[in-house]
Every structure is written in C-alpha cells, then in structure tokens.
CSV table of C-alpha atoms and ligand atoms in Angstrom, one decimal:
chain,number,residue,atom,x,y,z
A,4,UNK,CA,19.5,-50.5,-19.6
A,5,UNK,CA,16.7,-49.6,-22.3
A,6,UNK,CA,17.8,-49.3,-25.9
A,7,UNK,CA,19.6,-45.8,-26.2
A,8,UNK,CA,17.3,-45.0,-29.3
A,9,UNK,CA,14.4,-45.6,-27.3
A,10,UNK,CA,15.2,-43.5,-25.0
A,11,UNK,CA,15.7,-40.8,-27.5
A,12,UNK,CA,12.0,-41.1,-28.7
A,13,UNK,CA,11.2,-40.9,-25.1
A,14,UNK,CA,12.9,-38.0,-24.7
A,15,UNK,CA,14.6,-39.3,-21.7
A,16,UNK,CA,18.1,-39.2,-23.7
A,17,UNK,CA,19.4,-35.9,-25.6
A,18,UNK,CA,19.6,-35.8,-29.1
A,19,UNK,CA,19.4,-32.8,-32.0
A,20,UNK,CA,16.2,-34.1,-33.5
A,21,UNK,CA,16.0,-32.6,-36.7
A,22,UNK,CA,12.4,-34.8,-38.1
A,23,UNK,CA,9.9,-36.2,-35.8
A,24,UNK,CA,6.1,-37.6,-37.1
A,25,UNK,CA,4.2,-40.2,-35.7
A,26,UNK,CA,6.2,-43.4,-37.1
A,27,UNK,CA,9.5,-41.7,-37.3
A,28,UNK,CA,12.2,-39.7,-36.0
A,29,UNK,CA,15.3,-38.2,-37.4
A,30,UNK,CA,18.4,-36.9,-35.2
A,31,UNK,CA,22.3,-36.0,-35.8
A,32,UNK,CA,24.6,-39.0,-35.4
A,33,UNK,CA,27.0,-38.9,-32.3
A,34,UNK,CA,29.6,-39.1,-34.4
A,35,UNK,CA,29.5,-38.0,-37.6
A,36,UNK,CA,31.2,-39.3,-40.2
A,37,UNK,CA,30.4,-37.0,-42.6
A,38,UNK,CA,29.4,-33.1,-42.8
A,39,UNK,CA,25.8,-34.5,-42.8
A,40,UNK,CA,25.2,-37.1,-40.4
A,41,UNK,CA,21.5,-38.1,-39.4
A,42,UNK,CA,19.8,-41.2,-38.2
A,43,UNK,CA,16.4,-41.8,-39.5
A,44,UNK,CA,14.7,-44.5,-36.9
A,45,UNK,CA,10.8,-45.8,-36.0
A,46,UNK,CA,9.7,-44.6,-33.0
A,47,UNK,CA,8.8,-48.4,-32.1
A,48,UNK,CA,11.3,-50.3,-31.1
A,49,UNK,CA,12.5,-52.6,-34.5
A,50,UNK,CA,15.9,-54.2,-33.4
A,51,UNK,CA,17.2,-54.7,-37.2
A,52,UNK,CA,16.1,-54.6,-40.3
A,53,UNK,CA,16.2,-58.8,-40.5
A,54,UNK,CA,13.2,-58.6,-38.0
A,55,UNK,CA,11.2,-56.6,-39.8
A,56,UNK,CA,8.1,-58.3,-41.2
A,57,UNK,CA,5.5,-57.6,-44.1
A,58,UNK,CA,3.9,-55.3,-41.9
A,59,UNK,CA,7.1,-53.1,-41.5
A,60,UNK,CA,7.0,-52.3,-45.4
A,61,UNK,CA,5.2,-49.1,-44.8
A,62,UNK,CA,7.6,-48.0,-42.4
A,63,UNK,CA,10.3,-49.0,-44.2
A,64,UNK,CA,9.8,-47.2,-47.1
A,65,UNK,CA,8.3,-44.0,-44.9
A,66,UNK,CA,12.4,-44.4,-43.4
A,67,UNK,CA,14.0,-44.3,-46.9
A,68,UNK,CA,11.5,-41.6,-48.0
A,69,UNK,CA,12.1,-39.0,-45.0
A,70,UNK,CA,16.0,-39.8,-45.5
A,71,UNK,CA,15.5,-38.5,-49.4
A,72,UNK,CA,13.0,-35.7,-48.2
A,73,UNK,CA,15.8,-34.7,-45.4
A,74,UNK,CA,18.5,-34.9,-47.9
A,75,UNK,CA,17.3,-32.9,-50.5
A,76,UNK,CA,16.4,-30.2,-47.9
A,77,UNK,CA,19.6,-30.1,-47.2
A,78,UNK,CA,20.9,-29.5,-50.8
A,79,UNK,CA,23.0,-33.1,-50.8
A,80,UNK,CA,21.0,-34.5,-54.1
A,81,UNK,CA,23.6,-32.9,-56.6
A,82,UNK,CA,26.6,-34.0,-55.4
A,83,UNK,CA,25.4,-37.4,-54.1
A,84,UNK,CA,24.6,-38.9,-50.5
A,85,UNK,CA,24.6,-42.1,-49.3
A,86,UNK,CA,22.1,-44.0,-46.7
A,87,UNK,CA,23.0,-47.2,-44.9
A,88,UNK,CA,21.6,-49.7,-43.3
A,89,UNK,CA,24.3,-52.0,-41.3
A,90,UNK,CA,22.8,-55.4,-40.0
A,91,UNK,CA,24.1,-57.1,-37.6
A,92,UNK,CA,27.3,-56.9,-36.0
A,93,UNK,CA,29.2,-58.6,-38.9
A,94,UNK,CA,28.0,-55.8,-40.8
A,95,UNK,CA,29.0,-53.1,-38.0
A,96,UNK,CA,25.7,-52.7,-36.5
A,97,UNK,CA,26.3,-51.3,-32.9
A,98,UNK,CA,22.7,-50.4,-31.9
A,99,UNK,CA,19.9,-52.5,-32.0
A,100,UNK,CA,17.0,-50.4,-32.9
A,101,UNK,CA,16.7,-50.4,-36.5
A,102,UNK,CA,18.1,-46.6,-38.1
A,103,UNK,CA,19.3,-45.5,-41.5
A,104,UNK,CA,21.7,-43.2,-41.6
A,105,UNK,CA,22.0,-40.4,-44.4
A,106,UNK,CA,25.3,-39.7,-45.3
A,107,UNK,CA,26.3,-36.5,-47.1
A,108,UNK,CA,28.9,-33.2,-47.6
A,109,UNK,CA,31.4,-35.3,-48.6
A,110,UNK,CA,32.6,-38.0,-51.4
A,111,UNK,CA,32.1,-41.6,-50.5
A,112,UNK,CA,34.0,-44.6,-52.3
A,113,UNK,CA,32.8,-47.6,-53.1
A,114,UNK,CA,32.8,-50.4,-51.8
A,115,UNK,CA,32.7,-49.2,-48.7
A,116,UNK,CA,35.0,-50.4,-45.7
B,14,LIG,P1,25.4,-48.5,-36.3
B,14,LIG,O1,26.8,-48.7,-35.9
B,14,LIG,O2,24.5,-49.3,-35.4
B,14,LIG,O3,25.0,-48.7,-37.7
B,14,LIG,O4,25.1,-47.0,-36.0
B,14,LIG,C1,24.8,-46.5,-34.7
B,14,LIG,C2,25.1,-45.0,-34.8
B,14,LIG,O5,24.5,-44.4,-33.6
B,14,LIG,C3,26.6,-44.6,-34.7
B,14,LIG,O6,26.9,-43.9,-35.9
B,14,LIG,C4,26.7,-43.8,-33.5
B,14,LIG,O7,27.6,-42.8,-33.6
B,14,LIG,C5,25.3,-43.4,-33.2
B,14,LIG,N1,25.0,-43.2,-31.8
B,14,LIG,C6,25.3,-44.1,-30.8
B,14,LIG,N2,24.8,-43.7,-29.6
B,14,LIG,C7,24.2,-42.5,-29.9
B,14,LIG,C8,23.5,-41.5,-29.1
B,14,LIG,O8,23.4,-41.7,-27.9
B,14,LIG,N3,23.0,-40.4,-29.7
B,14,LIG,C9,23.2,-40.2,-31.0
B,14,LIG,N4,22.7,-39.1,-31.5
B,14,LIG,N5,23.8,-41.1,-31.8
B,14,LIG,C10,24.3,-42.2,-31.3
B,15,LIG,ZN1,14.9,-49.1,-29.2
C-alpha cells in the first residue's frame, strides 16, 4: 500500500486540507491531540526528517514557516504552540513521510512524554 500521506496529496485519501502550495500541504491530524491539530508535510514523498539532504533546506524551513504562518492565523502565538517533529519509531514516528505537526489550544509540559 502507498504511503497514506501520499495519498493525501494525491487526493486519492480524504483529509481537511486547510494549506496547499506547490511544495507543501497542511491538513487536520486524525487524531488530535490538541484543539489545534495540523500536519504540515511536502508534497514529495520525504520519509523522515534523517533523510533529508542539503537540498531539503528550502523545504524545510518553507515547513516550519507555513506552520508559524498557520499558527498565527489561528490566534495560538499568545498563548504558545508547539510543532514537532518525531523521527523514527523510537521517537514515536508512525508515518513515514516527513510531517510537522502544530500543536495548539491547549498548555503543553515539558519534557514531553
Ligand atoms: P507521527 O506519529 O508519525 O509523528 O504522526 C502521524 C500522525 O498522522 C498522527 O498524529 C496520526 O493521528 C496522523 N494520521 C495517521 N493517519 C492519518 C490519516 O489518514 N489522515 C490524517 N489526517 N492524519 C493521519
Ligand atoms: Zn509519502
């Protein structure tokens, strides 16, 4: 089965897209775990951040910048938000297409769990 994410950009899975340019797209999560949960992922298929190479470092950053853009659209600035990037299994990484997620509505702890 292709990557679930994949199939999202395809449009061949659901998903409550939210963002969408030509490197990027931004949906809901699932499951949230938090009044605001979105996934900000490339449209190409980047199985984790530890594979991404020097030539990812534009689309990195374009991830972390449409997270902040989406976040403060939202109003989650003043009270805080969180993104995260789990890598690998270890690290609770359960699909493998690289995403960020952008956590907010809520109060997070640290360190997290
Ligand atoms: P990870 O555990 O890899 O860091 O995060 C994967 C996230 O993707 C989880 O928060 C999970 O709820 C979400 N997820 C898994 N499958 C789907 C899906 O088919 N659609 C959406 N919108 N989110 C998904
Ligand atoms: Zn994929």
């Amino acid at each position: 089965m292709e990557c679930i994410f994949c199939r999202i950009v395809k449009g061949q899975a659901p998903a409550r897209i939210v963002y969408e340019d030509e490197t990027v797209m931004a949906f809901e999560d699932l499951h949230p775990q938090a009044p605001v949960h979105l996934l900000v992922i490339p449209r190409r298929h980047l199985p984790s951040l530890s594979e991404a190479t020097a030539e990812d470092e534009p689309l990195l950053g374009r991830l972390l910048a449409v997270a902040a853009r989406l976040a403060q659209e939202r109003q989650l600035a003043g009270r805080g938000y969180r993104t995260v990037i789990n890598n690998g299994a270890g690290a609770g990484q359960s699909v493998f297409h690289l995403h960020v997620h952008l956590l907010g509505g809520r109060l997070f702890h640290w360190p997290p769990g």
